[in-house]
mmCIF file with all atom_site columns, C-alpha atoms in Angstrom:
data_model
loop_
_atom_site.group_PDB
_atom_site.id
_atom_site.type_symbol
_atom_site.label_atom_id
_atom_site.label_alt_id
_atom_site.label_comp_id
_atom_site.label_asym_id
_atom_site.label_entity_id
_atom_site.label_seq_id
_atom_site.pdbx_PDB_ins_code
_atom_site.Cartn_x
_atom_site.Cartn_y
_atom_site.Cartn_z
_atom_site.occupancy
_atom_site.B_iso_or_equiv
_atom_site.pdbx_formal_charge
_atom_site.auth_seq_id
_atom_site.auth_comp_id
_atom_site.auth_asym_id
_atom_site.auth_atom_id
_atom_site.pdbx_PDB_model_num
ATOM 1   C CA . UNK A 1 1   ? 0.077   32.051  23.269  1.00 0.00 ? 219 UNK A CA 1
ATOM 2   C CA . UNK A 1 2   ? 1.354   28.674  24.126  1.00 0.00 ? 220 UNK A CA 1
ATOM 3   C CA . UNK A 1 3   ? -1.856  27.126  24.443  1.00 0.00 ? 221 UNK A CA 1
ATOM 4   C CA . UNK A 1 4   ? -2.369  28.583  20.692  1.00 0.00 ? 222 UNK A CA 1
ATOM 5   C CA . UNK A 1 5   ? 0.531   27.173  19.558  1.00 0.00 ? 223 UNK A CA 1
ATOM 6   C CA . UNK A 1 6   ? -0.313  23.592  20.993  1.00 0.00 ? 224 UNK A CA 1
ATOM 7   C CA . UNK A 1 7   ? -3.563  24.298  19.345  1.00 0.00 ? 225 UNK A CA 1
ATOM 8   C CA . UNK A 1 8   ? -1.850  24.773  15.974  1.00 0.00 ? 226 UNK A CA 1
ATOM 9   C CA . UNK A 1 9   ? 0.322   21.806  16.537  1.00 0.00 ? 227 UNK A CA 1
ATOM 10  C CA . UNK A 1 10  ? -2.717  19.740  16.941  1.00 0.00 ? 228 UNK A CA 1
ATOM 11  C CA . UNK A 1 11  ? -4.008  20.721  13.958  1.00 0.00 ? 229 UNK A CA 1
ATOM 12  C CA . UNK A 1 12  ? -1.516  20.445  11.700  1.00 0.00 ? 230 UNK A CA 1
ATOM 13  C CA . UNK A 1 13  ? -0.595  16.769  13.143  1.00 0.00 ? 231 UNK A CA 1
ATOM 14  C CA . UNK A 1 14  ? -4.043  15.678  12.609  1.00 0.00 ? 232 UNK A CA 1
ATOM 15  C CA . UNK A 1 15  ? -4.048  17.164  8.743   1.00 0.00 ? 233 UNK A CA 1
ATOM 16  C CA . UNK A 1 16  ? -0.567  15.277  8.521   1.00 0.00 ? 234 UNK A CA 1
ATOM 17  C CA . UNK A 1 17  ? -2.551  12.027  9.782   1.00 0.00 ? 235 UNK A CA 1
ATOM 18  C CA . UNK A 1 18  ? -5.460  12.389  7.640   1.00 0.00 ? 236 UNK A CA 1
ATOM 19  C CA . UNK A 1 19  ? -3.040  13.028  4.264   1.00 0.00 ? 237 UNK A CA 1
ATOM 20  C CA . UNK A 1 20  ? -0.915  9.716   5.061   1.00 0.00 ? 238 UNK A CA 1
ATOM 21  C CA . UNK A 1 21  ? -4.245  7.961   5.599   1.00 0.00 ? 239 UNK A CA 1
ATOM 22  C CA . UNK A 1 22  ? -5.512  9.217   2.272   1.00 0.00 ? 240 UNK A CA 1
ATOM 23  C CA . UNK A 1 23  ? -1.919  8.392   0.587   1.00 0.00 ? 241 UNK A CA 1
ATOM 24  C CA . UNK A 1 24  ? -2.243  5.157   2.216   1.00 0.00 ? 242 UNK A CA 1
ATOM 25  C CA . UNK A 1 25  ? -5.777  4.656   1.136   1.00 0.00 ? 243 UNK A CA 1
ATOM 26  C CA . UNK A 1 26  ? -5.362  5.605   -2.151  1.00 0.00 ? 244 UNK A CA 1
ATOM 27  C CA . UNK A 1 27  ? -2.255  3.126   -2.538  1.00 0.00 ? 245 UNK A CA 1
ATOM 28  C CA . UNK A 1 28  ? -4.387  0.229   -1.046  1.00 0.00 ? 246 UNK A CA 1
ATOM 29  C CA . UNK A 1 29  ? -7.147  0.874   -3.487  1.00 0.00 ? 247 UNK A CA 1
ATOM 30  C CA . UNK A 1 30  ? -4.566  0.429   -6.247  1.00 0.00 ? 248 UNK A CA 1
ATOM 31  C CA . UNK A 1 31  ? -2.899  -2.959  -5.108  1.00 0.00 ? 249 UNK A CA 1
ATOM 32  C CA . UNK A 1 32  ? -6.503  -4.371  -4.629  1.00 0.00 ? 250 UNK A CA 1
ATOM 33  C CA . UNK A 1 33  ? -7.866  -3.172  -7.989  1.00 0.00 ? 251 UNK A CA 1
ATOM 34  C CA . UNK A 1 34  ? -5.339  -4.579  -9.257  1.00 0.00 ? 252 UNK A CA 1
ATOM 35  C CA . UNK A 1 35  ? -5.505  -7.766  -7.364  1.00 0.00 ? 253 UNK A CA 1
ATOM 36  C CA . UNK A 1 36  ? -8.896  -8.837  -7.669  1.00 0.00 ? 254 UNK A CA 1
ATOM 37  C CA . UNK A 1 37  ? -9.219  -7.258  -11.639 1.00 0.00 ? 255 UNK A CA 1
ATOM 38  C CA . UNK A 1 38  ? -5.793  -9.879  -12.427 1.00 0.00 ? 256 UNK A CA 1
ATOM 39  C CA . UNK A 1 39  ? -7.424  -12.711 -10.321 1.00 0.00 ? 257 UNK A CA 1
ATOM 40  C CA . UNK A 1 40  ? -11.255 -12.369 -11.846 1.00 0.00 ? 258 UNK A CA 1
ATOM 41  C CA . UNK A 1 41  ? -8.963  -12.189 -15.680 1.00 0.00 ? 259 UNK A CA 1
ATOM 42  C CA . UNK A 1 42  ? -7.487  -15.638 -14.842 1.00 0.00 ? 260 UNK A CA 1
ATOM 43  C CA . UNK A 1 43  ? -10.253 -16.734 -13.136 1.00 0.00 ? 261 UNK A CA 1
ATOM 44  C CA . UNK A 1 44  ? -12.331 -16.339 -16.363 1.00 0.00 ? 262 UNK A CA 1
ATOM 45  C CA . UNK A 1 45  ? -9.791  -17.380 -18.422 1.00 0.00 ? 263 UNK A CA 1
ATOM 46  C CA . UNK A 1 46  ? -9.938  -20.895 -16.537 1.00 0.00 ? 264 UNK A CA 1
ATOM 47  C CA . UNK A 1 47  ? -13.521 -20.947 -16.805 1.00 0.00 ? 265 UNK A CA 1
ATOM 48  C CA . UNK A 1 48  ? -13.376 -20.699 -20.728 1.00 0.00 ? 266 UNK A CA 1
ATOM 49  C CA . UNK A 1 49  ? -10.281 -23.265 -20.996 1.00 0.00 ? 267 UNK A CA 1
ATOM 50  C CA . UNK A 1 50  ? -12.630 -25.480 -18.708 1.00 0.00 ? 268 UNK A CA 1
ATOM 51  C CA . UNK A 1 51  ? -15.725 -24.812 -21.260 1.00 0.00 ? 269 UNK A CA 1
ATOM 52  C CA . UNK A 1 52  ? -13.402 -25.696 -23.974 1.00 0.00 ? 270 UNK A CA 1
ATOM 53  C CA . UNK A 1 53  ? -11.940 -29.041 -22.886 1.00 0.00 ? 271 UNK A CA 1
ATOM 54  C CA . UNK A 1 54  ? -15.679 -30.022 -22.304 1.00 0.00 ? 272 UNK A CA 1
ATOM 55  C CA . UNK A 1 55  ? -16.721 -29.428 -25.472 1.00 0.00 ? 273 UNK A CA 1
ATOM 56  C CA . UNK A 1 56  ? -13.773 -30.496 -27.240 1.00 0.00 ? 274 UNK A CA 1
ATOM 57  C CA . UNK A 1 57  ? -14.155 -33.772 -25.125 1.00 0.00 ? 275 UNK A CA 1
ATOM 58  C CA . UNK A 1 58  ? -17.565 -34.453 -25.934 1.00 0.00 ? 276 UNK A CA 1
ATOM 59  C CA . UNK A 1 59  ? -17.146 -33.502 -29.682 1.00 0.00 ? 277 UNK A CA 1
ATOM 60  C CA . UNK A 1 60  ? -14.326 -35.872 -29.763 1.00 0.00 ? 278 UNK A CA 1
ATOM 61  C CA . UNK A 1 61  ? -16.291 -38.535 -27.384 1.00 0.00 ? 279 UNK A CA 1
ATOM 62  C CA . UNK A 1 62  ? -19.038 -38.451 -30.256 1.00 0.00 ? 280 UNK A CA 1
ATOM 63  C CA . UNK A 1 63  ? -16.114 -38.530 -32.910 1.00 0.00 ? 281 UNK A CA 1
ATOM 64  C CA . UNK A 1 64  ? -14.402 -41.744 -31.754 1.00 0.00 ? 282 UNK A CA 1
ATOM 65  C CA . UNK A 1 65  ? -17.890 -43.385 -30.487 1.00 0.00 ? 283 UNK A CA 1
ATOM 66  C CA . UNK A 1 66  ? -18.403 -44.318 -34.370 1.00 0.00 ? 284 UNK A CA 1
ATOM 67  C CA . UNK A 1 67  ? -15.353 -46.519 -34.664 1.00 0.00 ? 285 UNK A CA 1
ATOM 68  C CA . UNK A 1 68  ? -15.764 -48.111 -30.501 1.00 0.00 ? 286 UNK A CA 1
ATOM 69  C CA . UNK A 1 69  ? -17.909 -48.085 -27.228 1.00 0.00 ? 287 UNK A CA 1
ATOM 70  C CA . UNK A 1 70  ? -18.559 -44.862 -26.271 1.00 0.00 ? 288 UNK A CA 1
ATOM 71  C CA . UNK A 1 71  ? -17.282 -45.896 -22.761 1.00 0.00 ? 289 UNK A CA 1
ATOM 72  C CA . UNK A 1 72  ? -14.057 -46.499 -24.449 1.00 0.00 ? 290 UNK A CA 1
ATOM 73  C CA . UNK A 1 73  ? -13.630 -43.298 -25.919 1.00 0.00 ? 291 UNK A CA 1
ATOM 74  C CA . UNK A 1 74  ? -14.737 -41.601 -23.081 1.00 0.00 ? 292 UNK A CA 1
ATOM 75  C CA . UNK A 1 75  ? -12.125 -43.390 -20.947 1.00 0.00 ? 293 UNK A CA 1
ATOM 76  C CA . UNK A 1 76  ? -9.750  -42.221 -23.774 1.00 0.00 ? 294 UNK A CA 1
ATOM 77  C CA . UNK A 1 77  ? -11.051 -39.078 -22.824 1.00 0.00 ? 295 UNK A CA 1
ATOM 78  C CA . UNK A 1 78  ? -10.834 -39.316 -18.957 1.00 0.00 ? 296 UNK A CA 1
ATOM 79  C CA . UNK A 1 79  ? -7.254  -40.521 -19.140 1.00 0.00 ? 297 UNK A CA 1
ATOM 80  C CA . UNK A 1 80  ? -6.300  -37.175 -21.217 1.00 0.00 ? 298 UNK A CA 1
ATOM 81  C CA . UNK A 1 81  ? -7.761  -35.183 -18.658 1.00 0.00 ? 299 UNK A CA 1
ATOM 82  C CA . UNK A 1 82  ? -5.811  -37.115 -15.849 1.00 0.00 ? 300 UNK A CA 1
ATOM 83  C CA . UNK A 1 83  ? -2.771  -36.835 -17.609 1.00 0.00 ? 301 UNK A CA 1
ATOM 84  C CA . UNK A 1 84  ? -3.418  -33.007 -18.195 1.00 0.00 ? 302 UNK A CA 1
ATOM 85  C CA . UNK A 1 85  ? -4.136  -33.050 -14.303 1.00 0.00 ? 303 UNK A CA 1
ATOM 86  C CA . UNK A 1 86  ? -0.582  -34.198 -13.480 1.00 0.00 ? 304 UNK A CA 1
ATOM 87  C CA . UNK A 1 87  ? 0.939   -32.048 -15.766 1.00 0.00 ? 305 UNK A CA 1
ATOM 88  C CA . UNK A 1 88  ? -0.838  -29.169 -13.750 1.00 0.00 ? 306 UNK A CA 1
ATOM 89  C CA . UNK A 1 89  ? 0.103   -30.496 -10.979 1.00 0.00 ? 307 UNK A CA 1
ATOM 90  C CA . UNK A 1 90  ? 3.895   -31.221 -11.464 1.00 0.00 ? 308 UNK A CA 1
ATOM 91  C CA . UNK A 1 91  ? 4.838   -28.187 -12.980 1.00 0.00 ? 309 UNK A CA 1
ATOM 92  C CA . UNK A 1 92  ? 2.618   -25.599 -11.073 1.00 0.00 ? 310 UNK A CA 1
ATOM 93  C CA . UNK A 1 93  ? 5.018   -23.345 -10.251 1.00 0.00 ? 311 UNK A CA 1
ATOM 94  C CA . UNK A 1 94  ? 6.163   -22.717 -13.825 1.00 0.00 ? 312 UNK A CA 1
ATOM 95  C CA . UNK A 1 95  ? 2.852   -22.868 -15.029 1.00 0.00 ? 313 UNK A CA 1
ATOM 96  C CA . UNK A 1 96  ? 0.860   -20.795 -11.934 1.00 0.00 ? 314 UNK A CA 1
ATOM 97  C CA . UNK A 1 97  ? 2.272   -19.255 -9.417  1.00 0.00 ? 315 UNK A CA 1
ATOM 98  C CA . UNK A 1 98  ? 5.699   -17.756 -11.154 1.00 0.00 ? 316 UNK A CA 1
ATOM 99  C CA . UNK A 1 99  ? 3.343   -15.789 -14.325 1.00 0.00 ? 317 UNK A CA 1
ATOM 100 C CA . UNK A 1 100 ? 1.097   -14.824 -11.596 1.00 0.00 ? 318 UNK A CA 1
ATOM 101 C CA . UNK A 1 101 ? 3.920   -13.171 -9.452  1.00 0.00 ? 319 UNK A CA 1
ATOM 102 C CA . UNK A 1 102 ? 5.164   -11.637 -13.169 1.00 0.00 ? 320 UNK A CA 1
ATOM 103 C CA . UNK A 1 103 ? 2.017   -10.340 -14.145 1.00 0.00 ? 321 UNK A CA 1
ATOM 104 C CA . UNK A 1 104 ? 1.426   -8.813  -10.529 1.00 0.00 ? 322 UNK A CA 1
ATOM 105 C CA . UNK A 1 105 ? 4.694   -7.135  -10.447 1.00 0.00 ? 323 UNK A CA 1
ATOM 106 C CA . UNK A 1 106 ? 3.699   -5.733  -13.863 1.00 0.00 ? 324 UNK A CA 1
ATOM 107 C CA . UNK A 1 107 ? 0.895   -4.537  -12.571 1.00 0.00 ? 325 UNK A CA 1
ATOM 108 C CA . UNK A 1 108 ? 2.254   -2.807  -9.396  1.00 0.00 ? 326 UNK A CA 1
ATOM 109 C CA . UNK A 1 109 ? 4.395   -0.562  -11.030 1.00 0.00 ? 327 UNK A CA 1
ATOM 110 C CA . UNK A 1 110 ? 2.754   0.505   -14.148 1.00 0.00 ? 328 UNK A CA 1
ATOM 111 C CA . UNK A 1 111 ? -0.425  2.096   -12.829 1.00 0.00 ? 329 UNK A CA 1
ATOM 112 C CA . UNK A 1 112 ? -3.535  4.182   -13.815 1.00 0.00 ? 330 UNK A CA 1
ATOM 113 C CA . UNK A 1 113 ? -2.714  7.243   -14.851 1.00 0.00 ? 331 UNK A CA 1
ATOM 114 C CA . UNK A 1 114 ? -5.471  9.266   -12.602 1.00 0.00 ? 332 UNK A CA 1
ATOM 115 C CA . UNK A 1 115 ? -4.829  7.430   -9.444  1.00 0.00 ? 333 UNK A CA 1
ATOM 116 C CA . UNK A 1 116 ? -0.686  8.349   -10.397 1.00 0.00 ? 334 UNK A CA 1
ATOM 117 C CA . UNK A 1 117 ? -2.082  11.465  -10.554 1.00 0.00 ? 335 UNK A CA 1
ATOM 118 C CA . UNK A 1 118 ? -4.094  11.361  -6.998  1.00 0.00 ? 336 UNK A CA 1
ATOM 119 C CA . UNK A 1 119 ? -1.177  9.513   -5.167  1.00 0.00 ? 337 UNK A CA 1
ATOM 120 C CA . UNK A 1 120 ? 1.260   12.426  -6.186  1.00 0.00 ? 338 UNK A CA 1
ATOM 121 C CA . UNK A 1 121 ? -1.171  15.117  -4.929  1.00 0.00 ? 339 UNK A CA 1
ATOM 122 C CA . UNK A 1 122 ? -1.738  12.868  -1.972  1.00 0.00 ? 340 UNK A CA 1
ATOM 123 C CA . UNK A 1 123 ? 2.082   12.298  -1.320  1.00 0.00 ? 341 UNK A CA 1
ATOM 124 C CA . UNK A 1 124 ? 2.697   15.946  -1.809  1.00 0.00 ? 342 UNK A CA 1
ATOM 125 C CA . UNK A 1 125 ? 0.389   16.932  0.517   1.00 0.00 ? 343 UNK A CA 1
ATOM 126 C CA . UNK A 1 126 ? 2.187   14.563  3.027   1.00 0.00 ? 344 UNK A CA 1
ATOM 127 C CA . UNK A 1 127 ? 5.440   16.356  2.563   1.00 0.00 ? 345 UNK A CA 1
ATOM 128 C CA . UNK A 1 128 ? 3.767   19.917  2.750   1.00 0.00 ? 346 UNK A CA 1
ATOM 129 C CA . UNK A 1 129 ? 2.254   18.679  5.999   1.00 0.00 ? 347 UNK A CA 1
ATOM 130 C CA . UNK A 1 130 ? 5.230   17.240  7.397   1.00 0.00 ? 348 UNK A CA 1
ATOM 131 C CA . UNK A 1 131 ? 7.331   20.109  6.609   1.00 0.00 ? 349 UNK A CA 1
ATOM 132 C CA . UNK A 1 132 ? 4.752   22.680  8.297   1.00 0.00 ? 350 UNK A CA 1
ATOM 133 C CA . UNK A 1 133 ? 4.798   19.881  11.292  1.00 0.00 ? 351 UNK A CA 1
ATOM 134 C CA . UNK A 1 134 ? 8.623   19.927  11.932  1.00 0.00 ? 352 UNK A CA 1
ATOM 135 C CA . UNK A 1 135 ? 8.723   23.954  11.411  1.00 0.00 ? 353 UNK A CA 1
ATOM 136 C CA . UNK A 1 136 ? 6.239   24.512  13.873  1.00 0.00 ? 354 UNK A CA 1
ATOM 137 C CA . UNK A 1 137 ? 7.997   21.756  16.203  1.00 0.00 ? 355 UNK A CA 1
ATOM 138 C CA . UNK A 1 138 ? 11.240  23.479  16.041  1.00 0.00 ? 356 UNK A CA 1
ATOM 139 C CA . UNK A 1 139 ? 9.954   26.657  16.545  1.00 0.00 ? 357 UNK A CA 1
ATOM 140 C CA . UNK A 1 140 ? 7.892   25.623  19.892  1.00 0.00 ? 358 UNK A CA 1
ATOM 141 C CA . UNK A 1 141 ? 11.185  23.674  21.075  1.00 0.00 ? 359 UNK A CA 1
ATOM 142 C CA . UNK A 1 142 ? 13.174  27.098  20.279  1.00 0.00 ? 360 UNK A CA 1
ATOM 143 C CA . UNK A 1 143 ? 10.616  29.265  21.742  1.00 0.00 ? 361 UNK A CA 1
ATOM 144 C CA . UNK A 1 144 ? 10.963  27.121  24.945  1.00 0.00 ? 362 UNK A CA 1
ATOM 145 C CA . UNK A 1 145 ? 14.708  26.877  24.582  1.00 0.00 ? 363 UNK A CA 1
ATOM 146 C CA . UNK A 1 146 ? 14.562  30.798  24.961  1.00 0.00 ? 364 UNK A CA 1
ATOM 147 C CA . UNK A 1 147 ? 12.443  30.844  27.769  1.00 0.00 ? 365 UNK A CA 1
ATOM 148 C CA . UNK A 1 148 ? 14.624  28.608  29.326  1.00 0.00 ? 366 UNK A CA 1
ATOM 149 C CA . UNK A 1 149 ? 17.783  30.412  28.500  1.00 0.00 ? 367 UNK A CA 1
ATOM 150 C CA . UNK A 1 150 ? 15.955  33.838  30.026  1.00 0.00 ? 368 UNK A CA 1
ATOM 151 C CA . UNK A 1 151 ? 14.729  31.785  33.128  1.00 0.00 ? 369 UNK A CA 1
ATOM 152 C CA . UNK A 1 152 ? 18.363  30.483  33.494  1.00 0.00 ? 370 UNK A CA 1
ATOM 153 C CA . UNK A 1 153 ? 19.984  34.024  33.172  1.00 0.00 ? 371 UNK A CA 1
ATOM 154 C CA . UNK A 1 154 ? 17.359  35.476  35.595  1.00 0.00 ? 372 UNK A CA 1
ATOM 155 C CA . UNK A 1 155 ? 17.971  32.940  38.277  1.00 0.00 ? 373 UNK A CA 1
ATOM 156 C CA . UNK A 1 156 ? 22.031  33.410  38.088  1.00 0.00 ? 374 UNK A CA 1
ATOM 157 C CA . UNK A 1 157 ? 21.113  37.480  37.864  1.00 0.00 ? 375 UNK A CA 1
ATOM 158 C CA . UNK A 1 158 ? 19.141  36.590  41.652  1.00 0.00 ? 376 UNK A CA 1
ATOM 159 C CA . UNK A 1 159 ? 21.459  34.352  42.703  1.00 0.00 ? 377 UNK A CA 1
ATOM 160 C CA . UNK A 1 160 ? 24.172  36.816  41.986  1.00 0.00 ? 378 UNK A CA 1
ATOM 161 C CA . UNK A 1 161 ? 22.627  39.473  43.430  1.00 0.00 ? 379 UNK A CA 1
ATOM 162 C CA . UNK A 1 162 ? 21.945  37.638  46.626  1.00 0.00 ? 380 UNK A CA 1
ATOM 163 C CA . UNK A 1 163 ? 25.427  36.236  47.248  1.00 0.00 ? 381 UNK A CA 1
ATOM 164 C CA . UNK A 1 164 ? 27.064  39.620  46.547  1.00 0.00 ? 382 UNK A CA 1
ATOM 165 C CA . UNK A 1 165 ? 24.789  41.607  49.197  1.00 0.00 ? 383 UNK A CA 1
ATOM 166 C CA . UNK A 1 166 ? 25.099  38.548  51.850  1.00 0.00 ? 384 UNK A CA 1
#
């Protein structure tokens, strides 16, 4: 009987385990989606501003190269893009790092609606497991407590006994 208990214990800790893995799992999956989707959005994003500013510098390169040297207006050019570069660099944290913290705080609280839906099942499951874990816990410990209780009143009943008839 005990051994079956243990047995059940066992069990039911280990389906506990595997339901906060999957909760877990299914949580991780969500931060990283959303992680590497955001970073691959600005990422292109950067990419076409980059594409841009090239072509808008050579279009205006080719522009100003009819009224001087085209080294000129290409220096014209280069010192733009330097002065952009500072910029970027100066105010970084306004520009960067603070929408990106924004945007992933957006992101981490409104969520997909089916892996909402999966985290809930997956969280309930965790408290249905947990609950079925500390009931069979505090029945075990009670079961002992009883045995211990009978052992304890048996042992005063001997001891009794024996000190009466001595």
């Amino acid at each position: 009987m005990e051994n079956e208990l243990i047995e059940k214990i066992k069990t039911e800790a280990t389906v506990y385990g595997k339901a906060l893995g999957n909760v877990g799992k299914l949580r991780l999956i969500g931060i990283v989606s959303r992680v590497l989707g955001l970073f691959l959005f600005i990422f292109t994003l950067v990419l076409c501003a980059l594409a841009l500013f090239t072509f808008g510098a050579v279009a205006a390169i080719d522009a100003m190269s009819a009224f001087m040297p085209v080294w000129a207006a290409a220096l014209i050019i280069s010192s733009a893009y330097g002065v952009l570069i500072v910029i970027a660099i100066v105010c970084r944290k306004t520009l960067f790092i603070n929408p990106f913290i924004s945007l992933m705080s957006k992101q981490l609280i409104s969520s997909q609606e089916q892996l909402d839906i999966e985290t809930l099942k997956a969280e309930h499951e965790v408290e249905l497991q947990n609950v079925k874990l500390e009931t069979r816990v505090e029945n075990a410990t009670r079961e002992l407590n009883s045995y211990i209780n009978l052992a304890t009143r048996v042992w005063r009943l001997v001891a009794g006994f024996f000190r009466k008839h001595k």
